Coordinates of C-alpha atoms in Angstrom, one line a residue:
Chain A
M1 CA 89.6 89.9 115.9
T2 CA 93.3 89.4 115.3
E3 CA 94.7 92.6 113.0
I4 CA 96.5 91.0 110.1
S5 CA 99.5 92.8 109.8
S6 CA 99.7 95.3 106.7
E7 CA 103.7 93.8 106.6
L8 CA 102.0 90.9 105.1
F9 CA 100.7 91.4 101.9
L10 CA 101.2 92.0 98.5
D11 CA 99.2 93.4 95.3
G12 CA 98.2 91.1 92.8
N13 CA 101.2 91.9 90.8
A14 CA 103.2 90.1 93.2
A15 CA 101.6 86.7 92.0
A16 CA 101.4 87.8 88.1
S17 CA 104.8 85.6 87.3
L18 CA 103.3 82.4 88.7
L19 CA 99.9 83.3 87.0
Q20 CA 100.9 84.3 83.7
E21 CA 102.8 80.6 83.4
I22 CA 99.0 79.3 83.4
F23 CA 97.0 81.9 81.4
V24 CA 97.8 83.0 77.8
P25 CA 96.4 86.4 77.7
E26 CA 97.4 88.9 80.4
I27 CA 96.2 88.0 83.8
T28 CA 96.5 91.1 86.0
S29 CA 93.8 93.2 84.1
A30 CA 91.3 90.3 84.0
Q31 CA 88.2 90.9 85.9
I32 CA 87.5 88.7 88.4
L33 CA 84.4 88.5 90.8
C34 CA 84.0 87.4 94.1
D35 CA 81.8 84.7 94.8
A36 CA 81.1 85.3 98.7
C37 CA 80.6 89.3 98.2
G38 CA 80.1 90.0 94.4
F39 CA 83.1 92.3 94.4
A40 CA 84.3 92.4 90.7
G41 CA 88.1 93.6 90.3
S42 CA 90.9 93.3 88.8
V43 CA 93.5 90.5 89.4
G44 CA 95.8 93.2 89.9
S45 CA 94.2 94.7 92.7
L46 CA 93.4 91.9 94.9
R47 CA 95.5 91.2 98.1
V48 CA 98.3 88.6 97.5
Y49 CA 99.8 86.6 100.2
A50 CA 102.9 85.2 98.7
A51 CA 105.5 82.5 99.8
S52 CA 107.9 81.0 98.0
M53 CA 106.4 78.1 96.8
G54 CA 102.8 80.0 95.9
A55 CA 100.3 82.9 96.7
V56 CA 97.0 83.1 97.8
L57 CA 95.0 86.2 96.3
R58 CA 92.3 87.6 98.5
C59 CA 89.3 89.6 97.5
T60 CA 90.0 93.1 98.7
R61 CA 86.4 93.8 100.3
C62 CA 85.7 90.9 101.8
D63 CA 88.9 89.0 102.1
G64 CA 87.5 85.6 100.6
V65 CA 90.3 83.6 99.1
L66 CA 89.5 83.6 95.0
M67 CA 92.6 82.1 93.9
R68 CA 95.3 79.4 95.0
A69 CA 98.2 79.0 92.8
A70 CA 101.4 77.2 93.7
H71 CA 104.1 75.9 91.9
T72 CA 105.1 72.2 92.9
P73 CA 107.6 69.5 91.6
H74 CA 104.7 67.6 90.5
G75 CA 103.2 70.6 88.7
R76 CA 101.3 73.8 88.6
W77 CA 98.1 74.1 90.7
L78 CA 95.3 76.7 90.5
E79 CA 92.4 76.8 92.9
M80 CA 89.2 79.1 92.2
T81 CA 86.9 78.1 94.6
G82 CA 85.8 81.4 95.9
A83 CA 85.7 83.3 92.3
R84 CA 82.8 83.0 90.4
H85 CA 84.1 84.0 87.0
L86 CA 87.1 85.5 85.5
R87 CA 86.8 88.1 82.5
F88 CA 89.5 89.0 80.0
Chain B
M1 CA 98.6 83.0 47.7
T2 CA 96.9 85.1 50.4
V3 CA 98.9 86.7 53.4
I4 CA 97.3 87.3 56.4
E5 CA 98.9 90.0 58.7
A6 CA 97.9 89.5 62.2
S7 CA 96.4 92.6 63.4
A8 CA 97.8 92.7 67.2
T9 CA 100.9 90.5 68.8
P10 CA 99.2 87.1 69.6
P11 CA 99.7 86.6 73.4
R12 CA 102.6 84.3 74.1
R13 CA 104.0 82.5 76.8
L14 CA 106.7 83.8 79.1
A15 CA 110.2 82.8 78.4
W16 CA 113.7 83.2 79.7
Q17 CA 115.9 85.0 77.8
L18 CA 119.3 86.5 78.1
A19 CA 120.3 89.7 78.9
E20 CA 123.4 91.5 78.8
V21 CA 124.5 94.3 81.1
R22 CA 125.8 97.5 78.7
E23 CA 126.0 99.9 81.1
I24 CA 126.1 100.1 85.2
A25 CA 124.7 104.0 86.8
V26 CA 125.2 104.1 90.4
E27 CA 122.1 105.9 91.4
T28 CA 122.6 106.5 95.6
P29 CA 124.8 104.6 97.8
R30 CA 122.4 101.6 97.9
V31 CA 120.7 101.7 94.4
K32 CA 122.3 101.1 91.1
S33 CA 120.7 100.8 87.9
L34 CA 121.4 98.4 85.2
L35 CA 121.3 99.2 81.5
L36 CA 120.7 95.7 79.7
H37 CA 120.3 94.6 76.1
V38 CA 118.1 91.8 75.3
P39 CA 118.1 91.1 72.1
A40 CA 114.4 89.2 71.5
W41 CA 112.7 92.3 73.6
Q42 CA 109.4 92.7 72.0
G43 CA 108.5 95.8 73.9
H44 CA 106.7 97.1 77.1
L45 CA 104.5 99.6 78.7
P46 CA 105.5 101.7 81.6
G47 CA 104.7 100.1 85.1
Q48 CA 105.3 96.4 83.8
H49 CA 108.3 94.6 85.5
V50 CA 110.5 91.2 84.7
D51 CA 111.6 88.3 86.6
I52 CA 115.5 88.1 86.7
R53 CA 116.9 84.5 87.3
L54 CA 120.2 84.0 88.7
T55 CA 121.8 80.3 88.5
A56 CA 124.9 79.4 90.6
E57 CA 127.6 77.1 89.6
D58 CA 125.9 74.3 91.6
G59 CA 122.7 74.7 89.9
Y60 CA 121.1 76.7 92.7
Q61 CA 118.8 79.2 91.7
A62 CA 117.4 82.6 93.2
Q63 CA 114.7 84.3 91.1
H64 CA 113.3 88.1 92.1
S65 CA 111.1 90.7 90.5
Y66 CA 112.5 93.9 88.8
S67 CA 110.1 96.9 87.9
I68 CA 110.9 98.5 84.5
A69 CA 112.6 101.7 85.0
S70 CA 113.0 102.9 81.2
P71 CA 110.6 104.1 79.2
P72 CA 109.3 101.7 76.0
E73 CA 111.1 104.4 73.6
D74 CA 114.3 103.7 74.7
E75 CA 116.7 100.5 73.6
L76 CA 118.4 99.6 76.5
L77 CA 116.4 98.1 79.5
A78 CA 117.0 99.9 82.8
L79 CA 116.3 98.0 86.4
T80 CA 117.1 99.9 89.3
V81 CA 118.1 97.8 91.9
E82 CA 118.0 98.4 95.6
L83 CA 120.5 96.2 97.9
V84 CA 118.7 94.2 100.5
D85 CA 121.0 93.0 102.6
D86 CA 119.7 89.4 103.0
G87 CA 118.6 89.2 99.6
E88 CA 119.4 86.6 97.1
V89 CA 119.5 88.3 94.0
S90 CA 120.5 92.1 95.1
P91 CA 123.7 91.6 96.2
Y92 CA 125.0 89.9 93.2
L93 CA 123.6 92.5 91.1
I94 CA 124.8 95.6 93.2
D95 CA 128.5 94.1 93.9
N96 CA 129.4 91.6 91.6
V97 CA 127.4 92.3 88.0
R98 CA 129.9 94.1 85.3
A99 CA 129.3 95.5 82.0
G100 CA 129.5 92.6 79.7
D101 CA 128.0 89.9 82.2
Q102 CA 124.5 88.1 81.2
F103 CA 121.9 86.7 83.3
E104 CA 118.0 85.1 82.6
L105 CA 115.4 87.3 81.8
R106 CA 111.8 87.0 81.2
G107 CA 109.3 89.7 81.0
P108 CA 107.4 92.2 80.6
I109 CA 104.7 90.8 83.3
G110 CA 101.6 92.6 84.6
G111 CA 99.0 94.9 82.7
Y112 CA 97.4 96.3 85.6
F113 CA 100.0 98.9 86.9
V114 CA 100.7 100.7 83.8
W115 CA 100.2 104.0 82.5
T116 CA 100.3 105.4 79.1
I117 CA 100.0 108.8 77.4
A118 CA 96.9 107.3 75.7
T119 CA 95.5 106.9 79.2
E120 CA 93.1 110.3 80.0
G121 CA 93.3 112.2 83.4
P122 CA 96.0 114.2 85.3
L123 CA 98.8 111.6 86.5
C124 CA 99.6 111.0 90.4
L125 CA 102.5 109.3 91.6
I126 CA 103.1 108.2 94.7
A127 CA 106.4 106.9 95.5
G128 CA 108.9 105.5 98.7
G129 CA 112.6 104.9 98.3
S130 CA 112.9 102.5 94.8
G131 CA 109.5 102.6 94.7
I132 CA 110.2 105.1 92.1
A133 CA 111.6 102.8 89.3
P134 CA 108.0 102.4 87.7
L135 CA 106.5 105.3 88.2
A136 CA 110.0 106.6 86.7
A137 CA 109.4 104.4 83.4
M138 CA 105.7 106.6 83.3
L139 CA 107.5 110.0 83.6
R140 CA 110.1 109.3 81.2
H141 CA 107.9 108.0 78.8
R142 CA 105.6 110.9 79.2
A143 CA 108.8 113.2 78.7
R144 CA 110.2 111.4 75.8
R145 CA 106.6 111.6 73.8
K146 CA 106.6 115.7 75.0
D147 CA 103.0 114.7 76.5
R148 CA 101.7 117.7 78.8
T149 CA 99.0 115.5 80.7
P150 CA 99.4 117.1 83.9
A151 CA 101.5 115.1 86.3
L152 CA 102.5 114.9 89.9
L153 CA 105.2 113.1 91.6
V154 CA 105.0 112.8 95.4
Y155 CA 108.2 111.1 96.7
S156 CA 109.8 110.2 99.9
S157 CA 112.9 109.5 100.6
R158 CA 115.2 109.5 103.7
T159 CA 117.5 111.7 103.0
L160 CA 118.6 114.0 99.9
E161 CA 121.5 111.5 98.9
D162 CA 118.7 109.0 98.7
I163 CA 116.5 110.2 96.2
I164 CA 116.9 108.6 92.8
Y165 CA 117.2 109.9 89.6
R166 CA 117.3 113.4 91.4
E167 CA 118.8 115.6 88.5
E168 CA 116.6 114.1 85.8
L169 CA 113.6 114.5 87.9
E170 CA 114.4 118.2 88.7
T171 CA 115.5 119.0 85.0
M172 CA 112.1 117.0 83.5
A173 CA 110.0 119.4 86.4
Q174 CA 112.3 122.4 85.3
R175 CA 111.4 122.0 81.7
D176 CA 107.8 120.9 82.2
S177 CA 105.4 123.5 83.9
N178 CA 102.5 120.2 83.8
L179 CA 105.3 118.4 86.2
R180 CA 104.8 118.9 89.7
L181 CA 107.6 117.6 92.1
V182 CA 107.0 117.2 95.6
N183 CA 110.1 115.9 97.8
T184 CA 110.0 114.8 101.2
L185 CA 112.7 113.8 103.5
T186 CA 112.1 111.9 106.1
R187 CA 115.1 111.2 108.1
K188 CA 117.6 113.9 107.5
Q189 CA 117.0 116.9 105.4
P190 CA 119.9 119.6 104.1
E191 CA 120.3 122.8 105.7
G192 CA 117.8 125.4 103.7
W193 CA 115.5 122.4 103.1
T194 CA 112.4 124.2 102.0
G195 CA 110.6 120.7 101.1
Y196 CA 108.6 118.0 103.7
R197 CA 110.1 116.8 106.2
R198 CA 107.9 113.9 107.2
R199 CA 106.5 110.6 106.0
I200 CA 103.4 111.3 103.4
D201 CA 100.0 112.0 105.3
K202 CA 96.5 113.0 104.4
A203 CA 97.4 116.9 105.5
M204 CA 100.4 116.3 102.5
L205 CA 98.2 114.9 99.6
A206 CA 95.1 117.2 100.5
E207 CA 97.6 120.0 99.9
V208 CA 99.4 118.9 96.7
A209 CA 97.2 116.0 95.0
F210 CA 94.6 116.1 92.6
P211 CA 91.3 116.8 94.0
P212 CA 88.9 113.8 93.2
E213 CA 86.9 116.0 91.0
Q214 CA 90.1 116.0 88.3
D215 CA 89.3 112.0 88.4
P216 CA 93.4 111.7 88.2
K217 CA 94.6 108.0 87.9
I218 CA 96.6 107.4 91.0
F219 CA 99.7 104.9 91.0
I220 CA 101.5 104.4 94.3
C221 CA 104.6 102.1 94.8
G222 CA 107.0 101.4 97.6
P223 CA 107.2 99.7 101.0
T224 CA 104.2 98.1 102.1
P225 CA 103.2 100.6 105.0
L226 CA 103.9 104.0 102.8
V227 CA 101.3 102.0 100.1
E228 CA 99.2 101.3 102.8
D229 CA 98.9 104.9 104.1
A230 CA 98.9 106.9 101.2
S231 CA 95.9 104.8 99.5
R232 CA 94.0 104.8 102.8
F233 CA 94.3 108.8 102.7
L234 CA 93.1 109.0 98.8
V235 CA 90.3 107.0 99.7
E236 CA 89.4 109.5 102.3
L237 CA 90.0 112.6 100.7
G238 CA 87.3 110.9 98.6
H239 CA 89.0 109.0 95.5
P240 CA 87.4 106.2 94.3
F241 CA 89.1 103.0 95.1
P242 CA 89.0 101.4 91.6
T243 CA 91.3 104.8 90.5
I244 CA 94.1 103.9 93.0
K245 CA 96.6 101.2 92.0
T246 CA 99.3 99.8 94.1
E247 CA 102.7 97.8 94.1
R248 CA 103.7 97.1 97.6
F249 CA 107.1 96.1 97.9
G250 CA 106.5 94.2 101.4
P251 CA 108.6 94.7 104.3
T252 CA 112.1 93.7 102.8
G253 CA 111.8 95.9 99.8
G254 CA 111.7 94.5 96.0
L255 CA 108.8 92.6 94.8
A256 CA 108.1 89.3 95.8
S257 CA 108.4 86.5 92.9

């Protein structure tokens, strides 16, 4: 297995602006439940892989993808297939 | 007519607003603090950040996130900016901005990496370089409110000259026996330096940090490798993962936007 360089990822806070453009309540302290492994934690504690147009937020326990957010010329996109729920 | 007062500020959408630079403080050879007047500022919590947006004459926009370094008690909003040589925003903020200049800002953002005096438990802060900024907001808030929650700052810098807010932090610790300041200088130490001379490691944290039994609230901010190491050491020392909050700067410094 290749080890992912620790230089590559950031914390949930790094995606806060992008997500806060979509959500009304404060998003980084919301609790998110991983559908794959059942881990529950704050969105702010997730691992964020950020690119210029968006971010992928992964579970800190199993590395499953919980949120994908992107800001494109055609609108804002949010995919949450890997998350069972968000609790505010 | 009945007037119903809202008991709490309703959530609001992030909106860009104009900030005006009132003062500029030189912190180190590569770091400056900008003190901003933001007319419609609604207040913030220590640890939150803002987005800065710069627009060039041709319409090109560059955006970056900066932690707020000032406590909620202060009138001006302080951002501490470190020069990133290939950055789009920091060279402008460090080299070109003058008092009276304006730029766009939005925030405050992020409710996760936040500490106020209402939070119980000792406060354990670990910083590398300009990662001190959001932690300084917490310490300044604690000091302004004359709060005596036991607090510790472990701060890693390259040289003595690179320690941001050095005099202020020393004065704060001299006046307050519940605040411990632990500096480590990783690259060069002045003659007679009695502090640590290495990167933050497990032995150092075992020596200085609050033990897990005291249930400290832990905040780590700095370059990704430092944050990664410090959080791993603390977990190995028995601190439960959810008590450790981290903010990684990534490889180049500064929050990604």
